[in-house]
Amino acid sequence: MRADLREDIRAASEAGYDLIEFWAKKMIAYLSSHTLEDVKGLLKKAKVKPLAINSVEFITFNASWEKINTMNLIRRYAKIAETLKCPYVVLVPSPRPQGVSNQDVFTESVAVLREISDKFKEVKVKFAFEFLGFEWCSVSTLEQDFEIVKAVNRSNVGMVLDTFHFYAGGSKMDSIKTVDKEKVFIFHINDAENRPRDQLQDSHRLFPGQGIIPLREIVAALKSIGYDGPVSIEMFRPEYWRLPAEEVAQKGMEAIQKFV
Ligand code: ZN
């Protein structure tokens, strides 16, 4: 999180990644003084392909004026992604408002995702809805996310399965086997410190293999449904941010390769 977009692309390239997810705010920062052609040039030189723009946060339960801003942001990222031939934009659910039931969350999430699906159906980009395993998040398990995405029933809407959120939110291992593999757009592989699930924060993430998440079991379950999509790593750990980006990318790649 200390490196900028250019450094991220270079680090990914040097560590041998095929793909990169762009942190959305780094993209906007880079584009304040560069063009999308410049980004294409960096990717071409690095021989790295774009995977996703990550992310637009809190897309549900917005007041009308907030919703307009959110839709404008999604449009902006979707257009950037399309120009870069970047297949996905990641979308994140909102905190659960007080007194809101699971049924309300389902209804709201399906409605908003359908609206996004319709609004941007001409854009050659798909939208990956990522549940967060935090207690405050309205969509916190794989089961819940899949139920929503299945009901949305559009080819441009799917999910992100992040092992950190899968574990923290208490998703059931068996639930992976009930998921349609076509709806898993992106797999985030991360580990976590050994702490009670409800206390886990992003800063407790660890390189795969260093923590307590049953990654082998999760990977095996994904393989059993035939998932062969991208595997990505997200290290929201401040301790790692102090290291050179190249070193974090390299360690991440070595860690991932033990599991896939
Ligand atoms: Zn993630």
PDB file of C-alpha atoms and ligand atoms in Angstrom:
ATOM      1  CA  MET A   1       0.000   0.000   0.000  1.00  0.00           C
ATOM      2  CA  ARG A   2       3.032   2.308   0.024  1.00  0.00           C
ATOM      3  CA  ALA A   3       3.900   1.671  -3.633  1.00  0.00           C
ATOM      4  CA  ASP A   4       2.206   3.493  -6.489  1.00  0.00           C
ATOM      5  CA  LEU A   5       0.662   1.984  -9.606  1.00  0.00           C
ATOM      6  CA  ARG A   6       3.892   1.998 -11.587  1.00  0.00           C
ATOM      7  CA  GLU A   7       5.800   0.295  -8.772  1.00  0.00           C
ATOM      8  CA  ASP A   8       3.003  -2.279  -8.352  1.00  0.00           C
ATOM      9  CA  ILE A   9       3.186  -3.227 -12.024  1.00  0.00           C
ATOM     10  CA  ARG A  10       6.968  -3.464 -11.937  1.00  0.00           C
ATOM     11  CA  ALA A  11       6.961  -5.568  -8.745  1.00  0.00           C
ATOM     12  CA  ALA A  12       4.322  -7.930 -10.182  1.00  0.00           C
ATOM     13  CA  SER A  13       6.364  -8.334 -13.331  1.00  0.00           C
ATOM     14  CA  GLU A  14       9.639  -9.016 -11.538  1.00  0.00           C
ATOM     15  CA  ALA A  15       7.997 -11.617  -9.284  1.00  0.00           C
ATOM     16  CA  GLY A  16       6.524 -13.429 -12.293  1.00  0.00           C
ATOM     17  CA  TYR A  17       2.809 -12.685 -11.920  1.00  0.00           C
ATOM     18  CA  ASP A  18       0.729 -13.028 -15.107  1.00  0.00           C
ATOM     19  CA  LEU A  19      -1.977 -10.678 -13.840  1.00  0.00           C
ATOM     20  CA  ILE A  20      -2.438  -7.667 -11.637  1.00  0.00           C
ATOM     21  CA  GLU A  21      -5.367  -6.226  -9.719  1.00  0.00           C
ATOM     22  CA  PHE A  22      -5.217  -2.458  -9.586  1.00  0.00           C
ATOM     23  CA  TRP A  23      -5.981  -0.732  -6.329  1.00  0.00           C
ATOM     24  CA  ALA A  24      -8.623   1.670  -7.643  1.00  0.00           C
ATOM     25  CA  LYS A  25      -7.350   4.761  -5.842  1.00  0.00           C
ATOM     26  CA  LYS A  26      -3.814   4.170  -7.137  1.00  0.00           C
ATOM     27  CA  MET A  27      -5.246   4.075 -10.661  1.00  0.00           C
ATOM     28  CA  ILE A  28      -7.023   7.395 -10.157  1.00  0.00           C
ATOM     29  CA  ALA A  29      -3.873   8.915  -8.658  1.00  0.00           C
ATOM     30  CA  TYR A  30      -1.777   7.724 -11.595  1.00  0.00           C
ATOM     31  CA  LEU A  31      -4.296   9.022 -14.127  1.00  0.00           C
ATOM     32  CA  SER A  32      -4.184  12.488 -12.593  1.00  0.00           C
ATOM     33  CA  SER A  33      -0.871  13.005 -14.401  1.00  0.00           C
ATOM     34  CA  HIS A  34      -0.852  10.181 -16.998  1.00  0.00           C
ATOM     35  CA  THR A  35      -3.110   8.655 -19.638  1.00  0.00           C
ATOM     36  CA  LEU A  36      -4.598   5.207 -20.083  1.00  0.00           C
ATOM     37  CA  GLU A  37      -2.151   4.778 -22.967  1.00  0.00           C
ATOM     38  CA  ASP A  38       0.635   5.218 -20.401  1.00  0.00           C
ATOM     39  CA  VAL A  39      -0.894   2.446 -18.265  1.00  0.00           C
ATOM     40  CA  LYS A  40      -1.124   0.204 -21.335  1.00  0.00           C
ATOM     41  CA  GLY A  41       2.542   0.946 -22.036  1.00  0.00           C
ATOM     42  CA  LEU A  42       3.582  -0.010 -18.492  1.00  0.00           C
ATOM     43  CA  LEU A  43       1.632  -3.290 -18.715  1.00  0.00           C
ATOM     44  CA  LYS A  44       3.033  -4.143 -22.130  1.00  0.00           C
ATOM     45  CA  LYS A  45       6.593  -3.501 -21.048  1.00  0.00           C
ATOM     46  CA  ALA A  46       6.060  -5.531 -17.854  1.00  0.00           C
ATOM     47  CA  LYS A  47       4.289  -8.375 -19.708  1.00  0.00           C
ATOM     48  CA  VAL A  48       1.550  -8.320 -17.082  1.00  0.00           C
ATOM     49  CA  LYS A  49      -2.153  -8.365 -17.950  1.00  0.00           C
ATOM     50  CA  PRO A  50      -4.823  -6.534 -15.964  1.00  0.00           C
ATOM     51  CA  LEU A  51      -7.278  -8.615 -13.935  1.00  0.00           C
ATOM     52  CA  ALA A  52      -9.420  -6.211 -11.951  1.00  0.00           C
ATOM     53  CA  ILE A  53      -9.960  -2.747 -10.591  1.00  0.00           C
ATOM     54  CA  ASN A  54     -10.312  -3.232  -6.865  1.00  0.00           C
ATOM     55  CA  SER A  55     -12.717  -1.840  -5.670  1.00  0.00           C
ATOM     56  CA  VAL A  56     -15.873   0.247  -5.392  1.00  0.00           C
ATOM     57  CA  GLU A  57     -16.859   0.028  -1.742  1.00  0.00           C
ATOM     58  CA  PHE A  58     -20.264   0.038  -0.107  1.00  0.00           C
ATOM     59  CA  ILE A  59     -22.543  -0.185  -3.119  1.00  0.00           C
ATOM     60  CA  THR A  60     -25.740  -1.085  -1.236  1.00  0.00           C
ATOM     61  CA  PHE A  61     -28.094   0.705   1.192  1.00  0.00           C
ATOM     62  CA  ASN A  62     -27.123   4.111  -0.158  1.00  0.00           C
ATOM     63  CA  ALA A  63     -29.260   7.247  -0.040  1.00  0.00           C
ATOM     64  CA  SER A  64     -30.286   8.466  -3.500  1.00  0.00           C
ATOM     65  CA  TRP A  65     -27.480  11.036  -3.749  1.00  0.00           C
ATOM     66  CA  GLU A  66     -24.887   8.512  -2.517  1.00  0.00           C
ATOM     67  CA  LYS A  67     -26.123   6.038  -5.076  1.00  0.00           C
ATOM     68  CA  ILE A  68     -25.603   8.522  -7.891  1.00  0.00           C
ATOM     69  CA  ASN A  69     -22.005   9.039  -6.767  1.00  0.00           C
ATOM     70  CA  THR A  70     -21.448   5.283  -6.475  1.00  0.00           C
ATOM     71  CA  MET A  71     -22.855   4.642  -9.952  1.00  0.00           C
ATOM     72  CA  ASN A  72     -20.670   7.410 -11.385  1.00  0.00           C
ATOM     73  CA  LEU A  73     -17.632   5.818  -9.773  1.00  0.00           C
ATOM     74  CA  ILE A  74     -18.548   2.394 -11.131  1.00  0.00           C
ATOM     75  CA  ARG A  75     -18.999   3.917 -14.589  1.00  0.00           C
ATOM     76  CA  ARG A  76     -15.584   5.568 -14.380  1.00  0.00           C
ATOM     77  CA  TYR A  77     -13.818   2.356 -13.341  1.00  0.00           C
ATOM     78  CA  ALA A  78     -15.756   0.252 -15.837  1.00  0.00           C
ATOM     79  CA  LYS A  79     -14.698   2.558 -18.690  1.00  0.00           C
ATOM     80  CA  ILE A  80     -11.068   2.485 -17.524  1.00  0.00           C
ATOM     81  CA  ALA A  81     -11.222  -1.306 -17.261  1.00  0.00           C
ATOM     82  CA  GLU A  82     -12.757  -1.657 -20.720  1.00  0.00           C
ATOM     83  CA  THR A  83     -10.052   0.531 -22.282  1.00  0.00           C
ATOM     84  CA  LEU A  84      -7.330  -1.530 -20.601  1.00  0.00           C
ATOM     85  CA  LYS A  85      -9.029  -4.833 -21.529  1.00  0.00           C
ATOM     86  CA  CYS A  86      -9.259  -5.484 -17.795  1.00  0.00           C
ATOM     87  CA  PRO A  87     -12.055  -8.035 -17.311  1.00  0.00           C
ATOM     88  CA  TYR A  88     -13.375  -7.185 -13.824  1.00  0.00           C
ATOM     89  CA  VAL A  89     -14.368  -4.427 -11.438  1.00  0.00           C
ATOM     90  CA  VAL A  90     -14.677  -5.550  -7.794  1.00  0.00           C
ATOM     91  CA  LEU A  91     -17.715  -4.307  -5.844  1.00  0.00           C
ATOM     92  CA  VAL A  92     -18.073  -4.426  -2.060  1.00  0.00           C
ATOM     93  CA  PRO A  93     -21.305  -4.586  -0.021  1.00  0.00           C
ATOM     94  CA  SER A  94     -22.144  -1.943   2.587  1.00  0.00           C
ATOM     95  CA  PRO A  95     -22.280  -2.275   6.362  1.00  0.00           C
ATOM     96  CA  ARG A  96     -25.599  -3.666   7.552  1.00  0.00           C
ATOM     97  CA  PRO A  97     -27.871  -0.791   8.654  1.00  0.00           C
ATOM     98  CA  GLN A  98     -29.508  -1.223  12.041  1.00  0.00           C
ATOM     99  CA  GLY A  99     -32.608  -3.399  12.075  1.00  0.00           C
ATOM    100  CA  VAL A 100     -32.036  -4.782   8.601  1.00  0.00           C
ATOM    101  CA  SER A 101     -32.788  -8.506   8.132  1.00  0.00           C
ATOM    102  CA  ASN A 102     -31.032 -11.042   5.910  1.00  0.00           C
ATOM    103  CA  GLN A 103     -34.046 -10.921   3.609  1.00  0.00           C
ATOM    104  CA  ASP A 104     -33.689  -7.131   3.312  1.00  0.00           C
ATOM    105  CA  VAL A 105     -29.974  -7.568   2.504  1.00  0.00           C
ATOM    106  CA  PHE A 106     -30.833 -10.110  -0.176  1.00  0.00           C
ATOM    107  CA  THR A 107     -33.514  -7.903  -1.754  1.00  0.00           C
ATOM    108  CA  GLU A 108     -31.354  -4.765  -1.714  1.00  0.00           C
ATOM    109  CA  SER A 109     -28.194  -6.520  -3.005  1.00  0.00           C
ATOM    110  CA  VAL A 110     -30.038  -8.244  -5.856  1.00  0.00           C
ATOM    111  CA  ALA A 111     -31.744  -4.980  -6.867  1.00  0.00           C
ATOM    112  CA  VAL A 112     -28.515  -2.937  -6.861  1.00  0.00           C
ATOM    113  CA  LEU A 113     -26.487  -5.574  -8.715  1.00  0.00           C
ATOM    114  CA  ARG A 114     -29.226  -5.908 -11.356  1.00  0.00           C
ATOM    115  CA  GLU A 115     -29.269  -2.164 -11.794  1.00  0.00           C
ATOM    116  CA  ILE A 116     -25.471  -2.188 -12.288  1.00  0.00           C
ATOM    117  CA  SER A 117     -25.753  -5.145 -14.655  1.00  0.00           C
ATOM    118  CA  ASP A 118     -28.307  -3.277 -16.792  1.00  0.00           C
ATOM    119  CA  LYS A 119     -26.671   0.119 -16.640  1.00  0.00           C
ATOM    120  CA  PHE A 120     -23.300  -1.167 -17.794  1.00  0.00           C
ATOM    121  CA  LYS A 121     -24.325  -4.041 -20.020  1.00  0.00           C
ATOM    122  CA  GLU A 122     -22.698  -2.389 -23.053  1.00  0.00           C
ATOM    123  CA  VAL A 123     -19.352  -2.118 -21.261  1.00  0.00           C
ATOM    124  CA  LYS A 124     -17.071  -5.107 -21.794  1.00  0.00           C
ATOM    125  CA  VAL A 125     -16.451  -5.602 -18.089  1.00  0.00           C
ATOM    126  CA  LYS A 126     -17.863  -7.939 -15.445  1.00  0.00           C
ATOM    127  CA  PHE A 127     -18.629  -7.121 -11.836  1.00  0.00           C
ATOM    128  CA  ALA A 128     -17.329  -9.270  -8.973  1.00  0.00           C
ATOM    129  CA  PHE A 129     -19.211  -8.871  -5.678  1.00  0.00           C
ATOM    130  CA  GLU A 130     -16.871  -9.578  -2.733  1.00  0.00           C
ATOM    131  CA  PHE A 131     -18.380 -10.549   0.621  1.00  0.00           C
ATOM    132  CA  LEU A 132     -16.457  -9.327   3.679  1.00  0.00           C
ATOM    133  CA  GLY A 133     -16.271 -11.655   6.677  1.00  0.00           C
ATOM    134  CA  PHE A 134     -16.606  -8.809   9.180  1.00  0.00           C
ATOM    135  CA  GLU A 135     -19.512  -8.756  11.569  1.00  0.00           C
ATOM    136  CA  TRP A 136     -20.595  -5.301  10.388  1.00  0.00           C
ATOM    137  CA  CYS A 137     -20.791  -6.236   6.727  1.00  0.00           C
ATOM    138  CA  SER A 138     -24.227  -6.906   5.224  1.00  0.00           C
ATOM    139  CA  VAL A 139     -22.896  -9.800   3.110  1.00  0.00           C
ATOM    140  CA  SER A 140     -20.358 -11.790   5.108  1.00  0.00           C
ATOM    141  CA  THR A 141     -20.431 -15.401   3.867  1.00  0.00           C
ATOM    142  CA  LEU A 142     -19.962 -17.253   0.597  1.00  0.00           C
ATOM    143  CA  GLU A 143     -23.420 -18.812   0.994  1.00  0.00           C
ATOM    144  CA  GLN A 144     -25.044 -15.388   1.208  1.00  0.00           C
ATOM    145  CA  ASP A 145     -23.007 -13.966  -1.690  1.00  0.00           C
ATOM    146  CA  PHE A 146     -23.815 -16.898  -3.966  1.00  0.00           C
ATOM    147  CA  GLU A 147     -27.511 -16.766  -3.128  1.00  0.00           C
ATOM    148  CA  ILE A 148     -27.537 -13.105  -4.193  1.00  0.00           C
ATOM    149  CA  VAL A 149     -25.466 -13.568  -7.349  1.00  0.00           C
ATOM    150  CA  LYS A 150     -27.513 -16.604  -8.373  1.00  0.00           C
ATOM    151  CA  ALA A 151     -30.713 -14.572  -8.012  1.00  0.00           C
ATOM    152  CA  VAL A 152     -29.218 -11.675  -9.983  1.00  0.00           C
ATOM    153  CA  ASN A 153     -28.702 -14.239 -12.738  1.00  0.00           C
ATOM    154  CA  ARG A 154     -26.675 -12.102 -15.134  1.00  0.00           C
ATOM    155  CA  SER A 155     -23.530 -13.134 -16.955  1.00  0.00           C
ATOM    156  CA  ASN A 156     -21.780  -9.875 -15.998  1.00  0.00           C
ATOM    157  CA  VAL A 157     -22.242 -10.379 -12.234  1.00  0.00           C
ATOM    158  CA  GLY A 158     -20.268 -12.885 -10.128  1.00  0.00           C
ATOM    159  CA  MET A 159     -18.249 -13.159  -6.922  1.00  0.00           C
ATOM    160  CA  VAL A 160     -14.831 -12.846  -5.367  1.00  0.00           C
ATOM    161  CA  LEU A 161     -13.979 -15.645  -2.940  1.00  0.00           C
ATOM    162  CA  ASP A 162     -11.403 -14.310  -0.493  1.00  0.00           C
ATOM    163  CA  THR A 163     -10.061 -16.933   1.933  1.00  0.00           C
ATOM    164  CA  PHE A 164      -9.571 -14.321   4.657  1.00  0.00           C
ATOM    165  CA  HIS A 165     -13.219 -13.304   4.481  1.00  0.00           C
ATOM    166  CA  PHE A 166     -14.313 -16.907   4.013  1.00  0.00           C
ATOM    167  CA  TYR A 167     -12.627 -17.821   7.291  1.00  0.00           C
ATOM    168  CA  ALA A 168     -13.404 -14.662   9.296  1.00  0.00           C
ATOM    169  CA  GLY A 169     -17.103 -14.735   8.382  1.00  0.00           C
ATOM    170  CA  GLY A 170     -17.472 -18.434   9.216  1.00  0.00           C
ATOM    171  CA  SER A 171     -18.414 -19.618   5.714  1.00  0.00           C
ATOM    172  CA  LYS A 172     -18.862 -23.397   5.610  1.00  0.00           C
ATOM    173  CA  MET A 173     -16.322 -25.471   3.689  1.00  0.00           C
ATOM    174  CA  ASP A 174     -19.152 -27.461   2.093  1.00  0.00           C
ATOM    175  CA  SER A 175     -20.651 -24.281   0.678  1.00  0.00           C
ATOM    176  CA  ILE A 176     -17.868 -24.122  -1.942  1.00  0.00           C
ATOM    177  CA  LYS A 177     -19.202 -27.331  -3.459  1.00  0.00           C
ATOM    178  CA  THR A 178     -22.647 -25.794  -3.905  1.00  0.00           C
ATOM    179  CA  VAL A 179     -21.316 -22.824  -5.841  1.00  0.00           C
ATOM    180  CA  ASP A 180     -21.404 -22.540  -9.626  1.00  0.00           C
ATOM    181  CA  LYS A 181     -17.741 -22.215 -10.656  1.00  0.00           C
ATOM    182  CA  GLU A 182     -18.695 -19.790 -13.442  1.00  0.00           C
ATOM    183  CA  LYS A 183     -19.799 -17.374 -10.732  1.00  0.00           C
ATOM    184  CA  VAL A 184     -16.412 -17.330  -8.997  1.00  0.00           C
ATOM    185  CA  PHE A 185     -14.705 -14.614 -11.004  1.00  0.00           C
ATOM    186  CA  ILE A 186     -11.663 -14.162  -8.746  1.00  0.00           C
ATOM    187  CA  PHE A 187     -10.072 -16.189  -5.938  1.00  0.00           C
ATOM    188  CA  HIS A 188      -8.165 -14.196  -3.291  1.00  0.00           C
ATOM    189  CA  ILE A 189      -5.749 -16.391  -1.343  1.00  0.00           C
ATOM    190  CA  ASN A 190      -4.629 -14.947   1.980  1.00  0.00           C
ATOM    191  CA  ASP A 191      -3.858 -16.340   5.410  1.00  0.00           C
ATOM    192  CA  ALA A 192      -4.609 -14.922   8.875  1.00  0.00           C
ATOM    193  CA  GLU A 193      -3.202 -14.821  12.374  1.00  0.00           C
ATOM    194  CA  ASN A 194      -4.603 -17.206  14.943  1.00  0.00           C
ATOM    195  CA  ARG A 195      -7.223 -15.007  16.614  1.00  0.00           C
ATOM    196  CA  PRO A 196     -10.941 -15.393  17.290  1.00  0.00           C
ATOM    197  CA  ARG A 197     -12.769 -14.976  13.984  1.00  0.00           C
ATOM    198  CA  ASP A 198     -14.784 -11.982  15.137  1.00  0.00           C
ATOM    199  CA  GLN A 199     -11.595 -10.111  16.041  1.00  0.00           C
ATOM    200  CA  LEU A 200      -9.853 -10.591  12.692  1.00  0.00           C
ATOM    201  CA  GLN A 201      -9.002  -7.408  10.820  1.00  0.00           C
ATOM    202  CA  ASP A 202      -7.315  -6.841   7.477  1.00  0.00           C
ATOM    203  CA  SER A 203      -4.094  -6.004   9.316  1.00  0.00           C
ATOM    204  CA  HIS A 204      -3.978  -9.614  10.601  1.00  0.00           C
ATOM    205  CA  ARG A 205      -3.519 -11.033   7.108  1.00  0.00           C
ATOM    206  CA  LEU A 206      -0.440 -13.162   6.487  1.00  0.00           C
ATOM    207  CA  PHE A 207       1.234 -14.734   3.483  1.00  0.00           C
ATOM    208  CA  PRO A 208      -0.471 -18.020   2.545  1.00  0.00           C
ATOM    209  CA  GLY A 209       0.868 -20.835   4.709  1.00  0.00           C
ATOM    210  CA  GLN A 210       1.857 -18.662   7.670  1.00  0.00           C
ATOM    211  CA  GLY A 211      -1.495 -18.594   9.431  1.00  0.00           C
ATOM    212  CA  ILE A 212      -4.404 -20.789  10.408  1.00  0.00           C
ATOM    213  CA  ILE A 213      -6.789 -20.682   7.446  1.00  0.00           C
ATOM    214  CA  PRO A 214      -7.277 -24.186   5.947  1.00  0.00           C
ATOM    215  CA  LEU A 215      -6.072 -23.051   2.525  1.00  0.00           C
ATOM    216  CA  ARG A 216      -5.332 -26.536   1.216  1.00  0.00           C
ATOM    217  CA  GLU A 217      -8.888 -27.592   1.943  1.00  0.00           C
ATOM    218  CA  ILE A 218     -10.342 -24.470   0.326  1.00  0.00           C
ATOM    219  CA  VAL A 219      -8.168 -24.881  -2.786  1.00  0.00           C
ATOM    220  CA  ALA A 220      -9.115 -28.573  -2.999  1.00  0.00           C
ATOM    221  CA  ALA A 221     -12.822 -27.705  -2.753  1.00  0.00           C
ATOM    222  CA  LEU A 222     -12.449 -25.106  -5.520  1.00  0.00           C
ATOM    223  CA  LYS A 223     -10.600 -27.614  -7.687  1.00  0.00           C
ATOM    224  CA  SER A 224     -13.345 -30.166  -7.062  1.00  0.00           C
ATOM    225  CA  ILE A 225     -15.929 -27.849  -8.640  1.00  0.00           C
ATOM    226  CA  GLY A 226     -13.579 -27.275 -11.583  1.00  0.00           C
ATOM    227  CA  TYR A 227     -12.505 -23.727 -10.784  1.00  0.00           C
ATOM    228  CA  ASP A 228      -9.559 -22.770 -12.981  1.00  0.00           C
ATOM    229  CA  GLY A 229      -9.758 -18.983 -12.800  1.00  0.00           C
ATOM    230  CA  PRO A 230      -7.295 -16.448 -11.439  1.00  0.00           C
ATOM    231  CA  VAL A 231      -5.611 -16.708  -8.040  1.00  0.00           C
ATOM    232  CA  SER A 232      -4.727 -13.381  -6.475  1.00  0.00           C
ATOM    233  CA  ILE A 233      -3.101 -12.171  -3.262  1.00  0.00           C
ATOM    234  CA  GLU A 234      -4.001  -9.083  -1.202  1.00  0.00           C
ATOM    235  CA  MET A 235      -1.700  -8.170   1.659  1.00  0.00           C
ATOM    236  CA  PHE A 236      -3.373  -5.529   3.799  1.00  0.00           C
ATOM    237  CA  ARG A 237      -0.742  -5.900   6.495  1.00  0.00           C
ATOM    238  CA  PRO A 238       1.044  -2.672   7.474  1.00  0.00           C
ATOM    239  CA  GLU A 239       4.151  -4.604   8.561  1.00  0.00           C
ATOM    240  CA  TYR A 240       4.584  -5.830   4.961  1.00  0.00           C
ATOM    241  CA  TRP A 241       4.105  -2.346   3.544  1.00  0.00           C
ATOM    242  CA  ARG A 242       7.427  -1.320   5.044  1.00  0.00           C
ATOM    243  CA  LEU A 243       9.217  -3.861   2.840  1.00  0.00           C
ATOM    244  CA  PRO A 244      10.148  -3.107  -0.782  1.00  0.00           C
ATOM    245  CA  ALA A 245       7.209  -3.895  -3.093  1.00  0.00           C
ATOM    246  CA  GLU A 246       9.371  -6.360  -5.076  1.00  0.00           C
ATOM    247  CA  GLU A 247      10.094  -8.359  -1.920  1.00  0.00           C
ATOM    248  CA  VAL A 248       6.416  -8.567  -0.907  1.00  0.00           C
ATOM    249  CA  ALA A 249       5.446  -9.597  -4.454  1.00  0.00           C
ATOM    250  CA  GLN A 250       8.176 -12.247  -4.515  1.00  0.00           C
ATOM    251  CA  LYS A 251       7.268 -13.684  -1.108  1.00  0.00           C
ATOM    252  CA  GLY A 252       3.615 -13.682  -2.121  1.00  0.00           C
ATOM    253  CA  MET A 253       4.353 -15.611  -5.315  1.00  0.00           C
ATOM    254  CA  GLU A 254       6.446 -18.214  -3.467  1.00  0.00           C
ATOM    255  CA  ALA A 255       3.685 -18.635  -0.883  1.00  0.00           C
ATOM    256  CA  ILE A 256       0.889 -18.977  -3.484  1.00  0.00           C
ATOM    257  CA  GLN A 257       2.798 -21.598  -5.440  1.00  0.00           C
ATOM    258  CA  LYS A 258       2.759 -23.938  -2.449  1.00  0.00           C
ATOM    259  CA  PHE A 259      -1.020 -24.107  -2.761  1.00  0.00           C
ATOM    260  CA  VAL A 260      -1.863 -24.079  -6.459  1.00  0.00           C
TER     261      VAL A 260
HETATM  262 ZN    ZN B   1     -10.199  -9.844  -1.226  1.00  0.00          ZN
END
